[in-house]
mmCIF file of C-alpha atoms (C1' of nucleotides) in Angstrom:
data_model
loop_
_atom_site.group_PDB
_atom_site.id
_atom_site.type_symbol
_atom_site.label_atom_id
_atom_site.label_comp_id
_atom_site.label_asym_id
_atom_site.label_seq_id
_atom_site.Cartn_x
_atom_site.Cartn_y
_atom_site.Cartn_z
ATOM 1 C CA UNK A 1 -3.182 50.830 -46.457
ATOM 2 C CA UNK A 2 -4.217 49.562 -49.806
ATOM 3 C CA UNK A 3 -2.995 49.964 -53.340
ATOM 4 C CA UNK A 4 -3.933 52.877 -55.384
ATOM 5 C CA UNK A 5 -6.175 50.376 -57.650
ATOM 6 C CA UNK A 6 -8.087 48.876 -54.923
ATOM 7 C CA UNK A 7 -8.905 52.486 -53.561
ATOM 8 C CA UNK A 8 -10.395 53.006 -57.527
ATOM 9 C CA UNK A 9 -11.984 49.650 -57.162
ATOM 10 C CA UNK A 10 -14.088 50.481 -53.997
ATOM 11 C CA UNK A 11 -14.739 54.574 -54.707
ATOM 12 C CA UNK A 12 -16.318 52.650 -57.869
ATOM 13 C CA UNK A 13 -17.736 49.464 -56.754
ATOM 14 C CA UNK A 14 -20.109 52.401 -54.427
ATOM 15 C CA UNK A 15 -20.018 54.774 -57.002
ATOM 16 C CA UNK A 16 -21.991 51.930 -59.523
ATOM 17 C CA UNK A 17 -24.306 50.406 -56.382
ATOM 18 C CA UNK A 18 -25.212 54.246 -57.059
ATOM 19 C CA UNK A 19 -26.153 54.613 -59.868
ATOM 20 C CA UNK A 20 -27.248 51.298 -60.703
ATOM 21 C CA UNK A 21 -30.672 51.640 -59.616
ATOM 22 C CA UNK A 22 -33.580 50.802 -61.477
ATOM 23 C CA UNK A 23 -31.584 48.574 -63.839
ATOM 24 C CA UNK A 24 -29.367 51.349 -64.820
ATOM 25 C CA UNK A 25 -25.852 51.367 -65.848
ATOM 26 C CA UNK A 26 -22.945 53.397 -65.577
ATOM 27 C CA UNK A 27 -20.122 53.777 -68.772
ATOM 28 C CA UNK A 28 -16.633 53.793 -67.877
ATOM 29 C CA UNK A 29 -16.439 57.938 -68.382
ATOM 30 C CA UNK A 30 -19.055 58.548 -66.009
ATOM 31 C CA UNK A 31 -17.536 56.536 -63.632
ATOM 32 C CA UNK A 32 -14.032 57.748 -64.127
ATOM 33 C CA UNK A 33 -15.440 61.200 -63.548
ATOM 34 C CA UNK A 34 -17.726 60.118 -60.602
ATOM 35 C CA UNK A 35 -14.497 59.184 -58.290
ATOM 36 C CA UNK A 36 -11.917 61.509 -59.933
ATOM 37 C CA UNK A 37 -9.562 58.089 -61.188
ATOM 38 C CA UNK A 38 -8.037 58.191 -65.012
ATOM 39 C CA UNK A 39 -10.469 56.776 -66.964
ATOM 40 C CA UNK A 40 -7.734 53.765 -68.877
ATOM 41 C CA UNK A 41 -6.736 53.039 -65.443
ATOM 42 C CA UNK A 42 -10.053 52.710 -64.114
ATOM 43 C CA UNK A 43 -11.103 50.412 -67.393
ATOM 44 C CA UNK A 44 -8.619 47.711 -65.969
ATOM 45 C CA UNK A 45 -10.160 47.842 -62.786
ATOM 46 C CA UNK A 46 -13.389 47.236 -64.109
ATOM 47 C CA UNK A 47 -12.769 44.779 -66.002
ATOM 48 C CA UNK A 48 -10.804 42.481 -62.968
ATOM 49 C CA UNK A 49 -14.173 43.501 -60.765
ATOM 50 C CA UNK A 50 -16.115 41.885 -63.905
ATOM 51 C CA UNK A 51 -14.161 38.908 -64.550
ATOM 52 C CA UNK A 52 -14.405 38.042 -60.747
ATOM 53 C CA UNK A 53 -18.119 38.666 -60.517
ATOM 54 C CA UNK A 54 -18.077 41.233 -58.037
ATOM 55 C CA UNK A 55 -19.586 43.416 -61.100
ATOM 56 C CA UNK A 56 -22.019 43.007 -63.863
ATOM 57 C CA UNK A 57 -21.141 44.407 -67.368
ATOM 58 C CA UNK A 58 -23.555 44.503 -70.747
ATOM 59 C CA UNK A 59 -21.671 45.717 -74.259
ATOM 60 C CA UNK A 60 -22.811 47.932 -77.057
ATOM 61 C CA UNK A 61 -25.469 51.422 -77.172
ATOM 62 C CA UNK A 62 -27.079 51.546 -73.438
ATOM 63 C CA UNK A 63 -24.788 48.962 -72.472
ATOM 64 C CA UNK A 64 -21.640 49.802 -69.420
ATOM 65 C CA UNK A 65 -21.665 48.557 -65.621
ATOM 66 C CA UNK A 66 -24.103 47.507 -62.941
ATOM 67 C CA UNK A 67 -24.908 45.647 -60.056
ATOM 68 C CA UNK A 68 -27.659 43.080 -58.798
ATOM 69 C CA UNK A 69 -29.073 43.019 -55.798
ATOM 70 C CA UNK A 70 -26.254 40.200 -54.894
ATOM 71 C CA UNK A 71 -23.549 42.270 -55.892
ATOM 72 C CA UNK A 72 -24.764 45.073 -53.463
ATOM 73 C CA UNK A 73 -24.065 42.689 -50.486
ATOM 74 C CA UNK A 74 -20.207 42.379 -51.382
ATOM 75 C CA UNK A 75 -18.134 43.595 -48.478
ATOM 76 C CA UNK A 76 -15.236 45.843 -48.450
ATOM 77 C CA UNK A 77 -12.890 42.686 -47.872
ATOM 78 C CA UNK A 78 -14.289 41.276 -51.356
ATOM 79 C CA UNK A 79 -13.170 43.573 -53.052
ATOM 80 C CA UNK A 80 -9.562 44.380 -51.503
ATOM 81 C CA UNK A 81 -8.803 40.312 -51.804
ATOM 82 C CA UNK A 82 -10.025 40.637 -55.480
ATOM 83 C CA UNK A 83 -7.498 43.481 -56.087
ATOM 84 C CA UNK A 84 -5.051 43.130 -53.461
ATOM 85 C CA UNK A 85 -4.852 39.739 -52.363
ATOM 86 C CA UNK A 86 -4.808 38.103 -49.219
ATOM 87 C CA UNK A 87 -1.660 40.365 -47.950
ATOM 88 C CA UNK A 88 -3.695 42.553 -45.462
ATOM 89 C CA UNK A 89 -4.678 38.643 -43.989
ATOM 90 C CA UNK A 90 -1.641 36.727 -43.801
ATOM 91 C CA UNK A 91 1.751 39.244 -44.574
ATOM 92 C CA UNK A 92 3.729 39.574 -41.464
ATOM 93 C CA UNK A 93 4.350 43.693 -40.502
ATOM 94 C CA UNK A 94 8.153 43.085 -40.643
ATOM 95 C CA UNK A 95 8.221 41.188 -43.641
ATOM 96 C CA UNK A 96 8.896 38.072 -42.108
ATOM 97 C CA UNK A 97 7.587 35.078 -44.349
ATOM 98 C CA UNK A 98 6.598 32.792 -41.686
ATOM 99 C CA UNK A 99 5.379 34.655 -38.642
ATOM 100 C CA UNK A 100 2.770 32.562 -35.777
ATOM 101 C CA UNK A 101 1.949 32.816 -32.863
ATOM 102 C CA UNK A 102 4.839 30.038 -32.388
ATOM 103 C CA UNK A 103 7.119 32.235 -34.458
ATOM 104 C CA UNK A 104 6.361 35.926 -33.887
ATOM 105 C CA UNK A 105 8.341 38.708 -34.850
ATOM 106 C CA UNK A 106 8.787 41.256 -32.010
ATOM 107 C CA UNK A 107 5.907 43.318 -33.096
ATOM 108 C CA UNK A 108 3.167 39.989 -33.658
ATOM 109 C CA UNK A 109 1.105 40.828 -30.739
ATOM 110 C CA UNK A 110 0.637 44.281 -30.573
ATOM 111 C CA UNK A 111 -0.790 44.211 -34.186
ATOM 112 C CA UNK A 112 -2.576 41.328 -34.098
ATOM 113 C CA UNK A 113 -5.721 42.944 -32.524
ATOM 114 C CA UNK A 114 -5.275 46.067 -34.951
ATOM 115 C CA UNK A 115 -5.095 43.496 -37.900
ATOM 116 C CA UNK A 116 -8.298 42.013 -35.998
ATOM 117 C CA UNK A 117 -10.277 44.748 -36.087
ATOM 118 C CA UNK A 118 -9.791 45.948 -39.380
ATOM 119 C CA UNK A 119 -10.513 42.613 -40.713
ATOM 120 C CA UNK A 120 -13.615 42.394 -38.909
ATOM 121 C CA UNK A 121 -14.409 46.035 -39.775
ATOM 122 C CA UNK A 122 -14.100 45.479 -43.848
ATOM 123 C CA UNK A 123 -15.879 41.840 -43.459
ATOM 124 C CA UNK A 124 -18.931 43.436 -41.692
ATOM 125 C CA UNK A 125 -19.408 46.641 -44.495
ATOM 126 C CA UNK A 126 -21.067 46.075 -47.776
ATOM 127 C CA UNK A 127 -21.462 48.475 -50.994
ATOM 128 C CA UNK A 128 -25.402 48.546 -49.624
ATOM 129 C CA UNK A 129 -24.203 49.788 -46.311
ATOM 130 C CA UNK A 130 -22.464 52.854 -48.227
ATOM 131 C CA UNK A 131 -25.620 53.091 -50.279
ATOM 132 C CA UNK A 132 -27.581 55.572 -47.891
ATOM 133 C CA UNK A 133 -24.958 57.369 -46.804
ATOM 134 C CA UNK A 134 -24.412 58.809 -50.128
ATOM 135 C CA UNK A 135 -27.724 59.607 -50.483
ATOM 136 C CA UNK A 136 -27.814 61.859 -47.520
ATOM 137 C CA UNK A 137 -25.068 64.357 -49.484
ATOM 138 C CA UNK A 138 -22.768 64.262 -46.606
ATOM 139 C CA UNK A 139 -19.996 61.691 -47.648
ATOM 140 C CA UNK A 140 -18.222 61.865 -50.777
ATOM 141 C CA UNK A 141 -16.468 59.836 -53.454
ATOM 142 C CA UNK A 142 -14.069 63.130 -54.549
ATOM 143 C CA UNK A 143 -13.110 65.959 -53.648
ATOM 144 C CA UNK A 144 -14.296 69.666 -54.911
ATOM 145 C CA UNK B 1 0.945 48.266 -44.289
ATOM 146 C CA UNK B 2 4.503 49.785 -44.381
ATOM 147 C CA UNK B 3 6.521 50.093 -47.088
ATOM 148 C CA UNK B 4 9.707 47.433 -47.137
ATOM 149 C CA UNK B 5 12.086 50.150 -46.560
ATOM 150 C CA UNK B 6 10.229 50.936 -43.399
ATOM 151 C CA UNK B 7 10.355 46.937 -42.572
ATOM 152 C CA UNK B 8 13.720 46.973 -42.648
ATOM 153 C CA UNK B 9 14.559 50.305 -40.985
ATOM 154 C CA UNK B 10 12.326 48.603 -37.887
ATOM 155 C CA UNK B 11 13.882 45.544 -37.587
ATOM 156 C CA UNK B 12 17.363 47.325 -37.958
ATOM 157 C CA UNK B 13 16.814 49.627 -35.056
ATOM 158 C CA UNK B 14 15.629 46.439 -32.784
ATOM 159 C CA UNK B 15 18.747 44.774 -33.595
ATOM 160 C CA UNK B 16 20.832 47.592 -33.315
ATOM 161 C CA UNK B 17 19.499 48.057 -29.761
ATOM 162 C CA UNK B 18 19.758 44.579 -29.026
ATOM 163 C CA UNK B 19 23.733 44.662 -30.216
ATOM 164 C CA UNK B 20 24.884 47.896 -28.675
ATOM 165 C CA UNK B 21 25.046 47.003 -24.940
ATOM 166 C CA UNK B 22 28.388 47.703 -23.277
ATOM 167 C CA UNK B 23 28.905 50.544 -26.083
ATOM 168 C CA UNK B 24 29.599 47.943 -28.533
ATOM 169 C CA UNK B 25 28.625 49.118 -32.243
ATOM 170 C CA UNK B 26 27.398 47.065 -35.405
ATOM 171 C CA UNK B 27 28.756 47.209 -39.032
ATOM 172 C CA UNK B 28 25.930 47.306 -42.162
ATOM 173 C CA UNK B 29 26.935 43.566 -42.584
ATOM 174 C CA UNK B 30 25.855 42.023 -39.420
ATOM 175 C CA UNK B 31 23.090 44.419 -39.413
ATOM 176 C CA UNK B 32 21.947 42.889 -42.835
ATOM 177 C CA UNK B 33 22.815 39.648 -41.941
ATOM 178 C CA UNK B 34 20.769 39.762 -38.725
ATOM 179 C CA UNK B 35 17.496 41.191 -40.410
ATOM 180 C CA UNK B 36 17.542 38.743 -43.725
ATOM 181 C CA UNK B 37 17.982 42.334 -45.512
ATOM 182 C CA UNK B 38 20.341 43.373 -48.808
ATOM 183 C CA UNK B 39 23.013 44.791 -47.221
ATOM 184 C CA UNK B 40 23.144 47.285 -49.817
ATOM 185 C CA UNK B 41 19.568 48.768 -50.208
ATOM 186 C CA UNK B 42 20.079 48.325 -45.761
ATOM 187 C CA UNK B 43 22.839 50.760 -46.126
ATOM 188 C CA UNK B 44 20.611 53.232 -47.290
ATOM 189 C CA UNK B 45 17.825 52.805 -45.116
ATOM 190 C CA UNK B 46 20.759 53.435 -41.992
ATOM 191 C CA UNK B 47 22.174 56.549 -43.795
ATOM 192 C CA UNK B 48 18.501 57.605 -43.541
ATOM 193 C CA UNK B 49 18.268 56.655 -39.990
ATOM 194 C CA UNK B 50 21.594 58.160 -39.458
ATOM 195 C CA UNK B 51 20.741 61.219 -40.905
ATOM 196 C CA UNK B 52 17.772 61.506 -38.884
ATOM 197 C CA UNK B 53 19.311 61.279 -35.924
ATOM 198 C CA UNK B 54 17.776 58.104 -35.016
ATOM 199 C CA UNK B 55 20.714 56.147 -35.123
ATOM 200 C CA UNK B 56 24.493 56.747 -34.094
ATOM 201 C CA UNK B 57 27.837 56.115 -36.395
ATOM 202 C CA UNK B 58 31.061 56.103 -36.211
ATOM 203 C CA UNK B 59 33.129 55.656 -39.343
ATOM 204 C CA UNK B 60 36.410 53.256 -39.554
ATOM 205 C CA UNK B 61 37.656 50.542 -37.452
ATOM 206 C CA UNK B 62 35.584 49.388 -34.508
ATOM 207 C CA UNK B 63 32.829 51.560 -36.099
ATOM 208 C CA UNK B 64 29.336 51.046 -36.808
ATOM 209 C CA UNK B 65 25.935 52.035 -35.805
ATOM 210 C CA UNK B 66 24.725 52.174 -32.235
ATOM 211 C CA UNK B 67 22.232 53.599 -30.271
ATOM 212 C CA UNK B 68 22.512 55.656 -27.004
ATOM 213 C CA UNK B 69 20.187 55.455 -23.732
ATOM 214 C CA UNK B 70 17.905 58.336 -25.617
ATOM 215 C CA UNK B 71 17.745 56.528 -28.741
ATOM 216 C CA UNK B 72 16.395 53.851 -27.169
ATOM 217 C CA UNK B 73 13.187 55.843 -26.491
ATOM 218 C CA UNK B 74 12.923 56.063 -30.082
ATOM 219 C CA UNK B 75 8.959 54.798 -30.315
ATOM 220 C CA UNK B 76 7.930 52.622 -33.877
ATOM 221 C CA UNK B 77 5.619 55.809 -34.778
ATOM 222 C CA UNK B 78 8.850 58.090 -35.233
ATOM 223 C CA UNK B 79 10.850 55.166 -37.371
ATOM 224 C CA UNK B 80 7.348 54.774 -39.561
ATOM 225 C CA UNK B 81 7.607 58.871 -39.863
ATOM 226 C CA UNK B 82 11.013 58.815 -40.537
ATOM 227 C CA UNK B 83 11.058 56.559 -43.521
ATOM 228 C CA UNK B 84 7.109 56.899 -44.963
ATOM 229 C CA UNK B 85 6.559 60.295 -43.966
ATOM 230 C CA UNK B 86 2.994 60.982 -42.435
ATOM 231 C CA UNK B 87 1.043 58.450 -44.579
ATOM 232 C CA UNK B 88 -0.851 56.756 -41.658
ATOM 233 C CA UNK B 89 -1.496 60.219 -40.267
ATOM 234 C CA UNK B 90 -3.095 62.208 -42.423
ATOM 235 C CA UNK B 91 -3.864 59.957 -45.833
ATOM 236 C CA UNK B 92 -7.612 59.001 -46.957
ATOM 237 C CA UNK B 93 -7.761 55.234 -46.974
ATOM 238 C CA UNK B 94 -9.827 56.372 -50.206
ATOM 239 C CA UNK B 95 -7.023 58.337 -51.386
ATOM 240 C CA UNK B 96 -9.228 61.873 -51.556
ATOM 241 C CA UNK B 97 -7.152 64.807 -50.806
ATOM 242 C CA UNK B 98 -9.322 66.704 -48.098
ATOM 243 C CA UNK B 99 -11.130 63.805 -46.083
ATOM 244 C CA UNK B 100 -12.205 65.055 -42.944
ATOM 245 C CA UNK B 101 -15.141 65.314 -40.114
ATOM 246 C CA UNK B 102 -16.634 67.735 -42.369
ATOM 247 C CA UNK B 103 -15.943 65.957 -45.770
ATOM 248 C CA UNK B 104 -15.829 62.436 -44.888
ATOM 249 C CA UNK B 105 -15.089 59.593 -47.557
ATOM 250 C CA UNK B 106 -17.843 57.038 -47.249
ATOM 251 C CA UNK B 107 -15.450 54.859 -45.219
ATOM 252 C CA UNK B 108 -14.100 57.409 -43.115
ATOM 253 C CA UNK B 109 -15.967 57.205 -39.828
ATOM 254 C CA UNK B 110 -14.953 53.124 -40.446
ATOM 255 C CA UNK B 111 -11.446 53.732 -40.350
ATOM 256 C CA UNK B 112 -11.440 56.046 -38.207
ATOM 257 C CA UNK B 113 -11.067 54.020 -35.295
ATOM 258 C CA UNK B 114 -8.768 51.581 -36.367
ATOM 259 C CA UNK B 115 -6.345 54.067 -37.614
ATOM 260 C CA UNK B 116 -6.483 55.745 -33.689
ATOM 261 C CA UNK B 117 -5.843 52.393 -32.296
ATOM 262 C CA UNK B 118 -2.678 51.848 -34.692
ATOM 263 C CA UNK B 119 -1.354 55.268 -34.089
ATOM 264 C CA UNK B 120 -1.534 55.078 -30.563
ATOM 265 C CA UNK B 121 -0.282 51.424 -30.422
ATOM 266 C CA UNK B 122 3.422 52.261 -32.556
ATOM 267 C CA UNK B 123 3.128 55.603 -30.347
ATOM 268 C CA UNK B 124 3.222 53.885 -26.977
ATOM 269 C CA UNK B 125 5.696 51.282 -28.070
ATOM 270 C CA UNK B 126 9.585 51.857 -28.285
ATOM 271 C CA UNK B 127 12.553 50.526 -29.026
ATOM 272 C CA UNK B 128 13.422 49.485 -25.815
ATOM 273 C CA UNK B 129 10.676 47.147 -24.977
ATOM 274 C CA UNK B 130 11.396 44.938 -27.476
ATOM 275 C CA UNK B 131 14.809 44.406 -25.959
ATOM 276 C CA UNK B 132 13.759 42.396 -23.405
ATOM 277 C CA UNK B 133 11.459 40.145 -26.053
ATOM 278 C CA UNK B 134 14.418 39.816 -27.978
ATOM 279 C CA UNK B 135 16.067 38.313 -25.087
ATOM 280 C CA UNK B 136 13.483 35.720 -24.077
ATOM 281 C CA UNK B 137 14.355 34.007 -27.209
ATOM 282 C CA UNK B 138 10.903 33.663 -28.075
ATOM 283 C CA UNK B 139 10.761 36.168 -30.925
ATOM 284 C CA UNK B 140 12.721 37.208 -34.192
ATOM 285 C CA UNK B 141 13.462 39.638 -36.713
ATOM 286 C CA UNK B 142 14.443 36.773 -39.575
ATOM 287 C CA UNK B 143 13.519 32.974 -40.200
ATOM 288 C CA UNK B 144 15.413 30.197 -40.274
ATOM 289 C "C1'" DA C 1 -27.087 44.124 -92.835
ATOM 290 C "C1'" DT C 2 -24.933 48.449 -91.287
ATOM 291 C "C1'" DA C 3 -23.529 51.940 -88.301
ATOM 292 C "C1'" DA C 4 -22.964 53.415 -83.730
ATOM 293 C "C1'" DT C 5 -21.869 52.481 -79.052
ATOM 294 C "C1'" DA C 6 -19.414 50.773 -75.228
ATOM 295 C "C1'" DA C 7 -16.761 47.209 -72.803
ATOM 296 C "C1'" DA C 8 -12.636 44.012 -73.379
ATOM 297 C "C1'" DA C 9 -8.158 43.261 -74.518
ATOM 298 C "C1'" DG C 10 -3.472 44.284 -75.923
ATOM 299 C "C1'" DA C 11 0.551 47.083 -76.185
ATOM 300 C "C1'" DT C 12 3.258 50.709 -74.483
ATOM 301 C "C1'" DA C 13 5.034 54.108 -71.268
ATOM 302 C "C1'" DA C 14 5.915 56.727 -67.062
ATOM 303 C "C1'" DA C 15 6.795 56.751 -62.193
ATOM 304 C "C1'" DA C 16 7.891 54.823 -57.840
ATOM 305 C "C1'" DC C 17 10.003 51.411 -55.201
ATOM 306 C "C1'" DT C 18 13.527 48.111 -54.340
ATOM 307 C "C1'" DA C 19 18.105 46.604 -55.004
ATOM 308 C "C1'" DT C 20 23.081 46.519 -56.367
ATOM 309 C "C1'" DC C 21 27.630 48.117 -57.398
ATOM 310 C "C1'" DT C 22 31.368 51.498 -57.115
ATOM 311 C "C1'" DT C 23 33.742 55.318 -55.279
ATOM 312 C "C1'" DT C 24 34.721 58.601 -51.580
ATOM 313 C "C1'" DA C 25 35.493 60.266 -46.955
ATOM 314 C "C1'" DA C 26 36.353 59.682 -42.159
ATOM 315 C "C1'" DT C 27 38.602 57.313 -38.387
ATOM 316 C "C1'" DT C 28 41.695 54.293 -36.036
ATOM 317 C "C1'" DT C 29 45.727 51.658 -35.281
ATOM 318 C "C1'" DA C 30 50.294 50.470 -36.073
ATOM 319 C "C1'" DT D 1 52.070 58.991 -41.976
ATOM 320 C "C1'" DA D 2 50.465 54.821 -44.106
ATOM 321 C "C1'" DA D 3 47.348 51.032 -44.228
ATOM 322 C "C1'" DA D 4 43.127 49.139 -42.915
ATOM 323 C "C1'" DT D 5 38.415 49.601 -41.832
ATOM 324 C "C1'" DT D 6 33.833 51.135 -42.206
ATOM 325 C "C1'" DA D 7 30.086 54.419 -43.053
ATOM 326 C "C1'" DA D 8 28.565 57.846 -46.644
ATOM 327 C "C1'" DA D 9 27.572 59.024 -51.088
ATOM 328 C "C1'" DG D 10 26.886 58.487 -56.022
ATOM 329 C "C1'" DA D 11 25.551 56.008 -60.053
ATOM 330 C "C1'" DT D 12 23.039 52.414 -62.198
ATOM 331 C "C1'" DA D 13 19.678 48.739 -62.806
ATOM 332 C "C1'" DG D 14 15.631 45.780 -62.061
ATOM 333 C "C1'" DT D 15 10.833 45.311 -60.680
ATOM 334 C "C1'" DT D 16 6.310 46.650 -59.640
ATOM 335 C "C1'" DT D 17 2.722 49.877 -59.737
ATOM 336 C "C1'" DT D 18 0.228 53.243 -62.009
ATOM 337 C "C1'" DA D 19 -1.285 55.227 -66.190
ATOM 338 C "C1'" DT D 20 -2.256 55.919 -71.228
ATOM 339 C "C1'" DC D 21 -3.227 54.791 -75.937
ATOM 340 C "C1'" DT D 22 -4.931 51.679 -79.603
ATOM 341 C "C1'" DT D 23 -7.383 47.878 -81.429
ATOM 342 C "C1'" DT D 24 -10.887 44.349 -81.065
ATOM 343 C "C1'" DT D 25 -15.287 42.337 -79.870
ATOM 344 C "C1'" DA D 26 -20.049 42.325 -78.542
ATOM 345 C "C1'" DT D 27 -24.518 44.496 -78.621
ATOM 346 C "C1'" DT D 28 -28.168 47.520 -80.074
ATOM 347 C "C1'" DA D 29 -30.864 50.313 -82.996
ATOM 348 C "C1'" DT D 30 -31.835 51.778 -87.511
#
DNA sequence: ATAATAAAAGATAAAACTATCTTTAATTTA
DNA sequence: TAAATTAAAGATAGTTTTATCTTTTATTAT
């Protein structure tokens, strides 16, 4: 469904809205460790969240990753256009490069309501909305 | 969504059905030609489909691939299996290993609906129905 | 100022996916 | 049985994605 970076990039963006209370911040290990991603791999990631704002980051001793209270309201579809693009929007199933409703390829119809809903679906969820959740100890960002 | 390998073996097995009427089969280059695919890398993707028993070959002259009534029935889910494996099935859209009822990813209860919808939809749809799209002339497997 | 800390950036490498080219094997027709 | 045809199989190559390692820059505390 998406790419193997934009799973990182959400298990962190909720992993931060976390731990980010009370002004804290997160270092790149702890997140790493917090959603089970290599911790290189994960740096990159960070660092495209940063440079598109969907993150805050402070250098130096004490320094590492947080978010505002505006950064809590990005949605799910923020972040997978900031990693993945607009493909999950506009890329035809079948690979065709133009395909409308005026130019459909045979399977246009049937998943244009499942493309629907999971737009609407990762438009409507923010971090916040993960926020409690993880609090309550039943959902989880990795396994064991 | 699928991988392009999976694209192609889709829009193959459409235009396969749509050629082999009257027992008539279709060599790798028209199929190729027809779906805007390498003919090449489509080669493949038929051995696969071949193999698989999706598909029907004959080698030498006035061969090709075809399919018979049964293969017809073939639905979009068993193509998608055939090619990507189980992906859509059983994966975490978070990528965890066990994500279940009972040790849900934060997003899992999200998806979980949208991922029942898509099943069912390439589930309930085969090969055969988009025959008759295919005819209307109001739909296609390449541009131009 | 200096040393320590932690993100940012750059360079490299491994793996997977996509694509191409060449050879082989099977089948049909003459 | 020989030539032609076409799928099957094998080998190679390019591209993208995923991952790792190293160096640099910014910040803080001493």
């Amino acid at each position: 469904m998406f790419s193997k970076s934009c799973e990182y990039a959400i298990k962190a963006m909720i992993f931060v809205a976390q731990k980010s209370k009370d002004d804290n911040r997160v270092g790149i290990k702890a997140i790493a460790k917090g959603t089970d991603a290599p911790e290189h791999f994960m740096a990159k990631i960070m660092q495209d969240l940063s440079r598109r704002k969907l993150i805050h980051s402070v250098k130096g001793p004490n320094g590492g990753f947080y978010m505002d209270k505006a950064d809590l309201k990005t949605s799910i579809a923020s972040i997978v256009k900031a990693i993945d693009g607009e493909v999950i929007y506009t890329d035809c199933v079948l690979g065709l490069k133009v395909c409308s409703e005026k130019n459909p390829c045979p399977v246009h119809f049937e998943f244009k309501e499942i493309k629907k809903n999971l737009i609407k679906m990762i438009e409507n969820n923010t971090i916040a909305d993960f926020n409690d959740k993880l609090d309550s100890g039943k959902f989880f960002l990795k396994n064991k």
